[in-house]
mmCIF file of C-alpha atoms and ligand atoms in Angstrom:
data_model
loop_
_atom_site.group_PDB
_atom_site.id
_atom_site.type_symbol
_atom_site.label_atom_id
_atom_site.label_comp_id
_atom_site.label_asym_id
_atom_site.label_seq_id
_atom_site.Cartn_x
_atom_site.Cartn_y
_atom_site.Cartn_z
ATOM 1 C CA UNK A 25 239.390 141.095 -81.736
ATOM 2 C CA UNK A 26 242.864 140.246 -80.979
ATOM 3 C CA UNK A 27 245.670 143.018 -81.361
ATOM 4 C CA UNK A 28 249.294 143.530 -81.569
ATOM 5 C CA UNK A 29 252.008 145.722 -82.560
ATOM 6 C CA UNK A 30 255.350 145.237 -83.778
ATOM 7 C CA UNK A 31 258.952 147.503 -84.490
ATOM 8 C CA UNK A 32 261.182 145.995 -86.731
ATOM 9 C CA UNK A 33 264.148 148.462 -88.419
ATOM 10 C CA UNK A 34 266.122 148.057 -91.768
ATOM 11 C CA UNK A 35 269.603 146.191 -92.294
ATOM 12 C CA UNK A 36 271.892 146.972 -95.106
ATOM 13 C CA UNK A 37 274.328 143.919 -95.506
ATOM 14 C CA UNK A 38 277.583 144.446 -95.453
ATOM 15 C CA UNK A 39 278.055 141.180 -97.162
ATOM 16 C CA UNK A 40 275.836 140.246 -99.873
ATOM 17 C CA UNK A 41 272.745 137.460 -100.161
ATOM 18 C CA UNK A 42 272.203 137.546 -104.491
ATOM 19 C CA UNK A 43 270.218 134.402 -104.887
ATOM 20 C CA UNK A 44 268.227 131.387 -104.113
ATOM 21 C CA UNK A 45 269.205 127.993 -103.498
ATOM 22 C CA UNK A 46 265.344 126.713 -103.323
ATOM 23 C CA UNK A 47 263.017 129.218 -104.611
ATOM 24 C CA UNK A 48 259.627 127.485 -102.627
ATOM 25 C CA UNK A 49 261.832 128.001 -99.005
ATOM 26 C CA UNK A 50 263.027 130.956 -100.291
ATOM 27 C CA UNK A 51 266.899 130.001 -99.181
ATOM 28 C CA UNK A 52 269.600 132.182 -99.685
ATOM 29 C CA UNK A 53 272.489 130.508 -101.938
ATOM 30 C CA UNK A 54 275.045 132.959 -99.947
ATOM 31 C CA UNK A 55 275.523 133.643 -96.200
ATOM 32 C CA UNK A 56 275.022 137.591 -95.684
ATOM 33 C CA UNK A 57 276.100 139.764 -92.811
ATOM 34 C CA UNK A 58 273.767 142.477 -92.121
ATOM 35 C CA UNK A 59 274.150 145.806 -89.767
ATOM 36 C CA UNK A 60 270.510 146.605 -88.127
ATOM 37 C CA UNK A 61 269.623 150.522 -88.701
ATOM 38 C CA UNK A 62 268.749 153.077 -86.415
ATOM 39 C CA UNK A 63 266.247 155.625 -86.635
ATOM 40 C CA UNK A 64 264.258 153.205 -90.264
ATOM 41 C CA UNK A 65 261.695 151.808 -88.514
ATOM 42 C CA UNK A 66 258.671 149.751 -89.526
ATOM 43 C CA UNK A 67 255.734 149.665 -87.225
ATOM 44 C CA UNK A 68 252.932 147.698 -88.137
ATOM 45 C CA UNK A 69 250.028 146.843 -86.191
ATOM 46 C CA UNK A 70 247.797 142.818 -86.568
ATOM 47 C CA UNK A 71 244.321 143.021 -86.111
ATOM 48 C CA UNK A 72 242.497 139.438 -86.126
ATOM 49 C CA UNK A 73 238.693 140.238 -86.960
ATOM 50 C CA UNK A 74 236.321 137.880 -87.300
ATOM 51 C CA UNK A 75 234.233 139.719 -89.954
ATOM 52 C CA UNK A 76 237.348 139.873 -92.439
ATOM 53 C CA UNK A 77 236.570 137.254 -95.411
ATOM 54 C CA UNK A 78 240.333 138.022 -96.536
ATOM 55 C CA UNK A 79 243.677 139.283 -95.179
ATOM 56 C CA UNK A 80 243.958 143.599 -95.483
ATOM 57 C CA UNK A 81 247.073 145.177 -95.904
ATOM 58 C CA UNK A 82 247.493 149.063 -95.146
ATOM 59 C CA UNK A 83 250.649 150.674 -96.274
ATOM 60 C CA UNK A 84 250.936 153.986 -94.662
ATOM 61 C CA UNK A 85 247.186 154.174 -94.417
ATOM 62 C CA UNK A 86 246.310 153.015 -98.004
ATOM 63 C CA UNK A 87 245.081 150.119 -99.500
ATOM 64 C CA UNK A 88 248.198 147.849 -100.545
ATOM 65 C CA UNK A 89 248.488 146.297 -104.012
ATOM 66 C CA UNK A 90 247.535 142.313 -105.014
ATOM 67 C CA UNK A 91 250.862 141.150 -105.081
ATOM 68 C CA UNK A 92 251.734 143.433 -101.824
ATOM 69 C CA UNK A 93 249.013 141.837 -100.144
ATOM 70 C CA UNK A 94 249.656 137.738 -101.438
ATOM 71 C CA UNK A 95 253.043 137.677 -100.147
ATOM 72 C CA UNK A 96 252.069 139.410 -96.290
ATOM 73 C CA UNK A 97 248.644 136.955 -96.487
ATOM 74 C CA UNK A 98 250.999 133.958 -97.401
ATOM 75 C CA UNK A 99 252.803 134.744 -94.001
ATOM 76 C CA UNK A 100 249.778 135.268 -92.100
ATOM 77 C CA UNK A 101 248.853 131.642 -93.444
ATOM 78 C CA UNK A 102 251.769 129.902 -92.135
ATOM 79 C CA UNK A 103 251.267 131.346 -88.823
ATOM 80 C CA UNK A 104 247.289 130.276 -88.832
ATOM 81 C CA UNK A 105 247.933 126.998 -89.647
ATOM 82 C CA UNK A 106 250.592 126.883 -86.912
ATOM 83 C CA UNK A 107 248.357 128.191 -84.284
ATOM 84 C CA UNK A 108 244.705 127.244 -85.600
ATOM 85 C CA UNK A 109 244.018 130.369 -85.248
ATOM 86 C CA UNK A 110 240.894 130.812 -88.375
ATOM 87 C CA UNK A 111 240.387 134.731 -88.329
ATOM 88 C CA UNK A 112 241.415 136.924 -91.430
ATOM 89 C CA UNK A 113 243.883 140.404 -90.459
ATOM 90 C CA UNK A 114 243.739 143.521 -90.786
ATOM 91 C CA UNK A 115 247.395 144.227 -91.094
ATOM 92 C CA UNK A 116 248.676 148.547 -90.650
ATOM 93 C CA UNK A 117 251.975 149.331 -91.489
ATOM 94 C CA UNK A 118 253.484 152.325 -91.156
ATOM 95 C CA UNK A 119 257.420 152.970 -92.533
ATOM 96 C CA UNK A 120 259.502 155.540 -90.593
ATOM 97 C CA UNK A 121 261.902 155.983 -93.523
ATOM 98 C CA UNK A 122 262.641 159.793 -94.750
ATOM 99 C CA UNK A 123 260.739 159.268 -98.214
ATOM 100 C CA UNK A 124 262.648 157.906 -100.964
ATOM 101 C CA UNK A 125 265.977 156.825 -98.535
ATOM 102 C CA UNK A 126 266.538 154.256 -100.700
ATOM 103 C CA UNK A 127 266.862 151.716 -98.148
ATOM 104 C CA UNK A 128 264.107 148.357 -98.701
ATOM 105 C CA UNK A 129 261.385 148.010 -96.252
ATOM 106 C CA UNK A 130 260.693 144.892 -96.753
ATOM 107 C CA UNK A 131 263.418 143.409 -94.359
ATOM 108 C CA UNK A 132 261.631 145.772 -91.279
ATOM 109 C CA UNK A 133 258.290 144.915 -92.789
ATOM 110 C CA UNK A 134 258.495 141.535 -93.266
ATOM 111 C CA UNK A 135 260.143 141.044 -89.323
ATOM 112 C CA UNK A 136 257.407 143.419 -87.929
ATOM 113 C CA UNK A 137 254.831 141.726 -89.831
ATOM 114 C CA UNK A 138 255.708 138.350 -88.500
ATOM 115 C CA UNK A 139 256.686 139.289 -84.930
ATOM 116 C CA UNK A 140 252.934 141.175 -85.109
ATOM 117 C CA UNK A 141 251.292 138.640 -86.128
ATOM 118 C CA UNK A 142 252.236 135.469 -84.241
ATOM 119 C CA UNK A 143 251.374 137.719 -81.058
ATOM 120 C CA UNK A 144 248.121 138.812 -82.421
ATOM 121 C CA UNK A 145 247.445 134.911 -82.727
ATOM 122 C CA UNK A 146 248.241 134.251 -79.049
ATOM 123 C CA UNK A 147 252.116 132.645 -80.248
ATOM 124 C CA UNK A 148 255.119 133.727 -78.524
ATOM 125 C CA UNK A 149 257.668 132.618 -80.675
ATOM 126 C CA UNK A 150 261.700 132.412 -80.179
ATOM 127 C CA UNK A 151 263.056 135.040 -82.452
ATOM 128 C CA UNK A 152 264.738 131.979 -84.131
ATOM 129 C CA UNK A 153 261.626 131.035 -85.391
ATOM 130 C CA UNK A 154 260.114 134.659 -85.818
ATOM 131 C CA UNK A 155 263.793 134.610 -87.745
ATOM 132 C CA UNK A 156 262.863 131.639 -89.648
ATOM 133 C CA UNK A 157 259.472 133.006 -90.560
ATOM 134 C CA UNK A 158 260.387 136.444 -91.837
ATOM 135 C CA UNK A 159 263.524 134.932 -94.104
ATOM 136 C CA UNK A 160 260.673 132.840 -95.828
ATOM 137 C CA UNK A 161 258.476 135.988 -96.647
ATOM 138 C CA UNK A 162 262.049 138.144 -97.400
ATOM 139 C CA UNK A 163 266.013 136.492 -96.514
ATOM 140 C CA UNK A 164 266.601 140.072 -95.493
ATOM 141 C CA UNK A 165 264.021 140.535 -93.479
ATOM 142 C CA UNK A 166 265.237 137.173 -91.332
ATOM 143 C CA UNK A 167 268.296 139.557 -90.176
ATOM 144 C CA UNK A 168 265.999 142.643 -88.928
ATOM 145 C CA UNK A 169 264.669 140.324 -86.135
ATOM 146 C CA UNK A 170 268.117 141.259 -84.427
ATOM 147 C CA UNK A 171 269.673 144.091 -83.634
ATOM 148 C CA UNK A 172 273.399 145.388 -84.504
ATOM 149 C CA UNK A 173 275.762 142.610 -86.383
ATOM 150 C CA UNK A 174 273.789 139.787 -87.855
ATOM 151 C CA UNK A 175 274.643 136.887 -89.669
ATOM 152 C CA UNK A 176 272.598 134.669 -91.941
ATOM 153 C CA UNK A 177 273.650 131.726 -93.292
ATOM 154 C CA UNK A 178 273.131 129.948 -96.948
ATOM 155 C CA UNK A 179 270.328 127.629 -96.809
ATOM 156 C CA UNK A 180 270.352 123.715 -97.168
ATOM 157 C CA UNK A 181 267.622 123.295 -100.062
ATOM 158 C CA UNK A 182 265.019 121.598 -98.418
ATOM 159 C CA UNK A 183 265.547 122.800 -94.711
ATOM 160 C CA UNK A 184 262.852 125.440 -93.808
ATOM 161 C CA UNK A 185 264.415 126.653 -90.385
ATOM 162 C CA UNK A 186 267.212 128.616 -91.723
ATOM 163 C CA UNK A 187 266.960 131.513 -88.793
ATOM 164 C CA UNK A 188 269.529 134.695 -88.646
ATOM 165 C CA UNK A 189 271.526 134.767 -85.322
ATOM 166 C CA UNK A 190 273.189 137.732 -83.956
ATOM 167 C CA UNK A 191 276.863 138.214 -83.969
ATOM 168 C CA UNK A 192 277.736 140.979 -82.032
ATOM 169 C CA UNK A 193 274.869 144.123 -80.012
ATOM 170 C CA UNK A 194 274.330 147.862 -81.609
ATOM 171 C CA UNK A 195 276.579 148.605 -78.614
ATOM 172 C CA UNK A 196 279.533 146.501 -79.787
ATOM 173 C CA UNK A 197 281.018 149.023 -82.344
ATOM 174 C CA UNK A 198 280.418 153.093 -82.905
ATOM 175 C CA UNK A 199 280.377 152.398 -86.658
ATOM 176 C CA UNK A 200 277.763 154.766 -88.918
ATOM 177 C CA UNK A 201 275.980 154.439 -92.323
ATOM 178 C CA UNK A 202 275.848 157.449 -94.295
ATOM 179 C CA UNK A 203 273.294 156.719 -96.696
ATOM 180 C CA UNK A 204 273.557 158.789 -100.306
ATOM 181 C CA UNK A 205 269.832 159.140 -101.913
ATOM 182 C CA UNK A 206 270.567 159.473 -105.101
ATOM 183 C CA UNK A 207 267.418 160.348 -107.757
ATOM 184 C CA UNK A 208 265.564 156.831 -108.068
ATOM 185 C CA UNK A 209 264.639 157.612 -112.044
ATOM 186 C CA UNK A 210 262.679 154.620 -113.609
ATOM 187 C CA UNK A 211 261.376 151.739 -110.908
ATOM 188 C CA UNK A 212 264.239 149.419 -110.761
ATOM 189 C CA UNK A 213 263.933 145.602 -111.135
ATOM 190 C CA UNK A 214 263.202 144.550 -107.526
ATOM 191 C CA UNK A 215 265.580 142.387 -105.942
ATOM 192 C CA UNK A 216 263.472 139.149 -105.818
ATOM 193 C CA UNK A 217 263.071 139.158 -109.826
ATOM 194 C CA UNK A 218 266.316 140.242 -109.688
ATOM 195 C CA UNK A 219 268.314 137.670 -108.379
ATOM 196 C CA UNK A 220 266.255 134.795 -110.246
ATOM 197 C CA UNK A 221 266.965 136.693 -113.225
ATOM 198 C CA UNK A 222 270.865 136.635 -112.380
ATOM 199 C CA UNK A 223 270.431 132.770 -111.046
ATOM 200 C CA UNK A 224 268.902 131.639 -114.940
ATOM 201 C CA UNK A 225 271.002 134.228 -117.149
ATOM 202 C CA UNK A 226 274.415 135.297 -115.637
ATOM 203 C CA UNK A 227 277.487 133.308 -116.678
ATOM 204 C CA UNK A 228 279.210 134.721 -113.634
ATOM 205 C CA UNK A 229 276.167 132.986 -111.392
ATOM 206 C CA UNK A 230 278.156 130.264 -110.289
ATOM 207 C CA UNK A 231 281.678 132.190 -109.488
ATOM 208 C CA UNK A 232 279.741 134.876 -107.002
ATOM 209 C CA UNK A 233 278.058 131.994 -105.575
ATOM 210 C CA UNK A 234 281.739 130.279 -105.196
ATOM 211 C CA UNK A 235 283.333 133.641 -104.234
ATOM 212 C CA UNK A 236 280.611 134.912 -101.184
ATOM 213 C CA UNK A 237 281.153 132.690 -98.825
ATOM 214 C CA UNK A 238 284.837 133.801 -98.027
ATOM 215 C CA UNK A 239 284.155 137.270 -98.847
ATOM 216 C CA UNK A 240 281.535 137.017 -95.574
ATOM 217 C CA UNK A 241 284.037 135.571 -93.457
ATOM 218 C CA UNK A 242 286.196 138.311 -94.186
ATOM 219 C CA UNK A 243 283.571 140.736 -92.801
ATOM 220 C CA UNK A 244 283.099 138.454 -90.147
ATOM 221 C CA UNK A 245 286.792 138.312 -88.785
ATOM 222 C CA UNK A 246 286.945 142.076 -89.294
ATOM 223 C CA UNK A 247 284.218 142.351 -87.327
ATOM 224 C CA UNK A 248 285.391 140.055 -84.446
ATOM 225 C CA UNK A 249 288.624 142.638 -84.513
ATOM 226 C CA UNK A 250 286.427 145.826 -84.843
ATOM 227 C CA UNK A 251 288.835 146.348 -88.086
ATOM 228 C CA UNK A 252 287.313 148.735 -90.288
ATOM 229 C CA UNK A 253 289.345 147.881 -92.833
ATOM 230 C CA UNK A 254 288.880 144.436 -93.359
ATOM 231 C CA UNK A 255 284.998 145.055 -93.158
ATOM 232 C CA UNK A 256 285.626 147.324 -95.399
ATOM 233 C CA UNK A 257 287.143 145.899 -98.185
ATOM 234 C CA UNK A 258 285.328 142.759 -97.817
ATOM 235 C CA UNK A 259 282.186 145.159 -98.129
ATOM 236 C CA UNK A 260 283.069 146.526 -101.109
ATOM 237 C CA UNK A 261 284.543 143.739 -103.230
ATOM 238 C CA UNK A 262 280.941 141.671 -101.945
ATOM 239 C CA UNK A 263 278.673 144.189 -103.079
ATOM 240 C CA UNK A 264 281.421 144.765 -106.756
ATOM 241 C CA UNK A 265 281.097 140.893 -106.965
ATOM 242 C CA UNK A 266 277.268 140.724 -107.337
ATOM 243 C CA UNK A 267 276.768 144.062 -109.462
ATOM 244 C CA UNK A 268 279.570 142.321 -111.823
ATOM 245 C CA UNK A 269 276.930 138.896 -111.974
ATOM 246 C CA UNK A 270 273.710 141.124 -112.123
ATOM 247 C CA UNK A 271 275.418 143.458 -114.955
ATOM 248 C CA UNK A 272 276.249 139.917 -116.745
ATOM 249 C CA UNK A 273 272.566 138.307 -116.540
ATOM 250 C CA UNK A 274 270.866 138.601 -120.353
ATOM 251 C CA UNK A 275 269.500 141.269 -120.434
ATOM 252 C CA UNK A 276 271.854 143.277 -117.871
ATOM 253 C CA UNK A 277 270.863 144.474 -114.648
ATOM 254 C CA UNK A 278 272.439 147.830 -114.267
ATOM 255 C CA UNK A 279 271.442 148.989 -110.662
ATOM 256 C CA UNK A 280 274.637 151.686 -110.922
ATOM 257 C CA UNK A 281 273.884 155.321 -111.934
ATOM 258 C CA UNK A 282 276.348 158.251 -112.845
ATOM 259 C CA UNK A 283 275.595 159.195 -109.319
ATOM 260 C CA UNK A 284 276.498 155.764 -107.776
ATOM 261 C CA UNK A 285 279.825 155.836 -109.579
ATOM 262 C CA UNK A 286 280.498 159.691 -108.637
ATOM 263 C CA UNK A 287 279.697 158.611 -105.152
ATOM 264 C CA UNK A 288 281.909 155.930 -105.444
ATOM 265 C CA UNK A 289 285.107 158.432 -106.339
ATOM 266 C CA UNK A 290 284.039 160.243 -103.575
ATOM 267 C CA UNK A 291 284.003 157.504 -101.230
ATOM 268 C CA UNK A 292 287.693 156.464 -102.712
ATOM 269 C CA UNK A 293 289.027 160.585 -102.341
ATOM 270 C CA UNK A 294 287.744 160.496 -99.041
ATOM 271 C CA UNK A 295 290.041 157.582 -98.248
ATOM 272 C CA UNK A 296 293.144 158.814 -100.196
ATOM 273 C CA UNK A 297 292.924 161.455 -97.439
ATOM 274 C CA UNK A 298 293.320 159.486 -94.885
ATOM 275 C CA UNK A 299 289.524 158.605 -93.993
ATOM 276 C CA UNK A 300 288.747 155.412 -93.362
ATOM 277 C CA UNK A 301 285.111 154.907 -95.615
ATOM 278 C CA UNK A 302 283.988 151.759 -97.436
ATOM 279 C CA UNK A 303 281.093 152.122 -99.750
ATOM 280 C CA UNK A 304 277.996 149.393 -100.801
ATOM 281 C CA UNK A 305 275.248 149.342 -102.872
ATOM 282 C CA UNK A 306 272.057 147.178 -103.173
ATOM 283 C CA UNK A 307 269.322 146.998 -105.828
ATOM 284 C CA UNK A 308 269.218 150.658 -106.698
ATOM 285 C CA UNK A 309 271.606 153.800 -107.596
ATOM 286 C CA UNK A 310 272.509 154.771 -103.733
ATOM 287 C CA UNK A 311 275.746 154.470 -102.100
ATOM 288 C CA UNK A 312 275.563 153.537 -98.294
ATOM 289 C CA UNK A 313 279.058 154.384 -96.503
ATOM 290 C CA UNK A 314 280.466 152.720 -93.647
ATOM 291 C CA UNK A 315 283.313 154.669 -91.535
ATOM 292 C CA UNK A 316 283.206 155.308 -87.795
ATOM 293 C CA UNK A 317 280.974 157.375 -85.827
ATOM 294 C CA UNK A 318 283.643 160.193 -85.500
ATOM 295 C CA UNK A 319 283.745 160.752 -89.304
ATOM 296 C CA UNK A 320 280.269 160.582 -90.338
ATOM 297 C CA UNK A 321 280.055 164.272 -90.294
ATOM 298 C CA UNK A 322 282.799 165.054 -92.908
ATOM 299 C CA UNK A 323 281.903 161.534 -95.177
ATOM 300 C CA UNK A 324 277.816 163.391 -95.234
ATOM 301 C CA UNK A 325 279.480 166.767 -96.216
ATOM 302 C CA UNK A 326 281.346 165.371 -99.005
ATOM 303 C CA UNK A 327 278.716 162.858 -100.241
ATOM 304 C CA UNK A 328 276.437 166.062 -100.324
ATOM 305 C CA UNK A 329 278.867 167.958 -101.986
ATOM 306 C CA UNK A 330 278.966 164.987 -104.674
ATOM 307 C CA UNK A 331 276.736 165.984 -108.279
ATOM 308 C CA UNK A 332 273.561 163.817 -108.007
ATOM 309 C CA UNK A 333 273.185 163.511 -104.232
ATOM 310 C CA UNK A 334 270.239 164.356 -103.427
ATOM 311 C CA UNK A 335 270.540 164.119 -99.545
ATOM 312 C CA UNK A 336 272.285 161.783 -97.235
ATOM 313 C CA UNK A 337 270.662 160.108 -93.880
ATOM 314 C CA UNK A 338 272.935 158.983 -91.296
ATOM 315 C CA UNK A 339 271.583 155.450 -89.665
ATOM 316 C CA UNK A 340 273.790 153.745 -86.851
ATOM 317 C CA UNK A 341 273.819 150.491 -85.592
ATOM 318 C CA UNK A 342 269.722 149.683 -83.996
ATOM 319 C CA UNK A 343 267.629 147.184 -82.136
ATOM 320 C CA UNK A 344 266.078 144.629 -82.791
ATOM 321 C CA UNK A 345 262.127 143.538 -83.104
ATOM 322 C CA UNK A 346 260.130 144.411 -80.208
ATOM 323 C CA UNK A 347 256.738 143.061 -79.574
ATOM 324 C CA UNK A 348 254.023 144.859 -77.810
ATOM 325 C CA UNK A 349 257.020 146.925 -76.839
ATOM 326 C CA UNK A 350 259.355 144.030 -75.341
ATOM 327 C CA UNK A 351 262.177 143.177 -77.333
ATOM 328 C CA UNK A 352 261.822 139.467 -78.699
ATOM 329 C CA UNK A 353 265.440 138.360 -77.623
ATOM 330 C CA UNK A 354 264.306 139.582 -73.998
ATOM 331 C CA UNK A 355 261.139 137.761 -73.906
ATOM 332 C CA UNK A 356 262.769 134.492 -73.562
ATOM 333 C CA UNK A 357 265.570 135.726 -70.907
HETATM 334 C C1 LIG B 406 270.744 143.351 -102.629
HETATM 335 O O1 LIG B 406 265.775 139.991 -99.124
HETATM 336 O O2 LIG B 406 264.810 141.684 -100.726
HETATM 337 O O3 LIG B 406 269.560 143.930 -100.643
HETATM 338 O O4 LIG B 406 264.433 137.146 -100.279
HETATM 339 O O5 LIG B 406 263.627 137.703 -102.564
HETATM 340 O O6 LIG B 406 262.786 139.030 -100.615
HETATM 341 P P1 LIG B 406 263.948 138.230 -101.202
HETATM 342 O O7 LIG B 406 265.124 139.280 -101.449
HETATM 343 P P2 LIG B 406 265.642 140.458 -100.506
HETATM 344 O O8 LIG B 406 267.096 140.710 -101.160
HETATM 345 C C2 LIG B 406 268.027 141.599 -100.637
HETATM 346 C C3 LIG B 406 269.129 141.777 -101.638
HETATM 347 C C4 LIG B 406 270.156 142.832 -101.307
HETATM 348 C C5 LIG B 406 271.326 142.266 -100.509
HETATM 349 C C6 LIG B 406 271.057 141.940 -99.060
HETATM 350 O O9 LIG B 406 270.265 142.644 -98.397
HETATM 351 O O10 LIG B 406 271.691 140.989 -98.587
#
């Protein structure tokens, strides 16, 4: 049997990826900017075993669903193929999320499960391509190969290498996400069905896939500046731009809750008095705040003080995927 393990954390994006520009590559239609989050990690663990007839997923010890399991085997089949490597997986993954944060695992578990994987199979891939692997599985998940500021850009339909890069180390900036669980109610669409809804119903499809592009070079040149501000707003007005499209899709996609919007008026109070706090939201009711390091304490207070909050987690910027313990960046100088 051949073994490896694999650390991979979550990203929030600052700006937004909201559809596909070729479904079969899975290729973003947007570029995204993403910040990699300390302490969510995913560690998941690739067994090879000859007596396997079929590819085993284990989600925090149990038995993962069909569809679960098709899109992690479907990755594992790329990678045999690519390395003629012919044994099934047993594949263990274990999320170090507090329950219910309301930040998507699939971006950590798609880059562990990839980075796991290729080294169980004897590969040592550049993260470019571990990159390029884990953004067909999950786009997101292409940006959790890196740590700190990461960039991915929209795909060319028919070009299967699109890869993240990194833009700037967890070091560069002493920014902090305070992350506001809010009650999850009724499963939400996921993002996947989501955004191909949006893509085939919205009649604002085309304008947020006009608008994204300059609204992620905003957060781009903020970030070369370290200007909160200009991250900031950029931040918000991407992540108002493609609730707007999802809310227009037939039926509407309402990911926003009471809560989300109360959070929201807390995140714009906060600022009236003079703190500097940009909010964004993904497929689901929570609000995720950015603001510096030095104010995370008081944004947390007031989010918690905010009716609906369950809780907030405070995630700052994190590492990237390490194999076997090495980072991947490293492993190739
Ligand atoms: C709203 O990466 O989960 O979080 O590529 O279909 O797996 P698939 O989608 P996914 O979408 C993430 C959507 C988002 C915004 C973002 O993270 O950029």
């Amino acid at each position: 049997m051949s073994s490896a393990k694999a650390v991979a954390r979550a990203n929030i994006a600052l700006a937004k990826y909201w559809g596909k520009c070729d479904v079969a590559l899975n290729l973003p239609a947007v570029p995204s900017i993403s910040l990699t989050l300390e302490p969510l990690t995913t560690e998941t663990t690739v067994t090879l075993d000859a007596a396997l007839t079929a590819d085993l997923l284990l989600l925090g010890g149990k038995l993962a669903g069909a569809s679960e399991t098709r899109r992690a085997a479907k990755l594992l089949a790329g990678l045999r193929e690519r390395s003629g490597e012919r044994r099934f997986a047993r594949i263990e993954s274990v999320n170090h999320f507090p329950t219910a944060s309301g930040l998507a695992s699939s971006a950590s578990g798609f880059a562990a499960l990839a980075g796991a994987a290729q080294a169980a199979m004897g590969m040592a891939l550049r993260p470019s391509e571990l990159s390029a692997i884990a953004r067909q599985a999950s786009a997101s998940a292409a940006r959790s190969v890196y740590g700190g500021f990461v960039e991915l850009p929209a795909g060319v339909p028919g070009d299967p290498d699109l890869a993240a890069s990194p833009l700037y180390p967890p070091a560069y900036w002493d920014v902090c996400i305070v992350v506001a669980v809010a009650d999850e109610g009724p499963k939400e669409t996921g993002s996947t069905d989501g955004m191909e809804h949006t893509r085939n119903t919205s009649p604002y499809y085309d304008a947020w896939v006009n608008a994204a592009p300059a609204l992620a070079n905003d957060v781009k040149r903020g970030l070369d500046s370290r200007d909160l501000s200009r991250v900031g707003e950029a931040m918000e007005q991407s992540t108002l731009a493609f609730h707007a499209c999802a809310m227009a899709a037939a039926p509407g996609l309402v990911y926003l809750q009471p809560v989300t919007l109360a959070a929201l008026a807390t995140v714009k109070r906060l600022r009236k008095e003079g703190v500097p706090v940009y909010a964004t939201m993904d497929a689901g009711p929570h609000v995720k705040a950015l603001c510096a390091a030095e104010d995370a304490a008081r944004v947390a207070k007031a989010l918690e003080a905010t009716p609906g909050v369950l809780r907030t987690i405070r995630a700052t910027p994190g590492a990237g995927l390490t194999v076997d313990g090495v980072p991947v960046g490293r492993a190739h100088g």
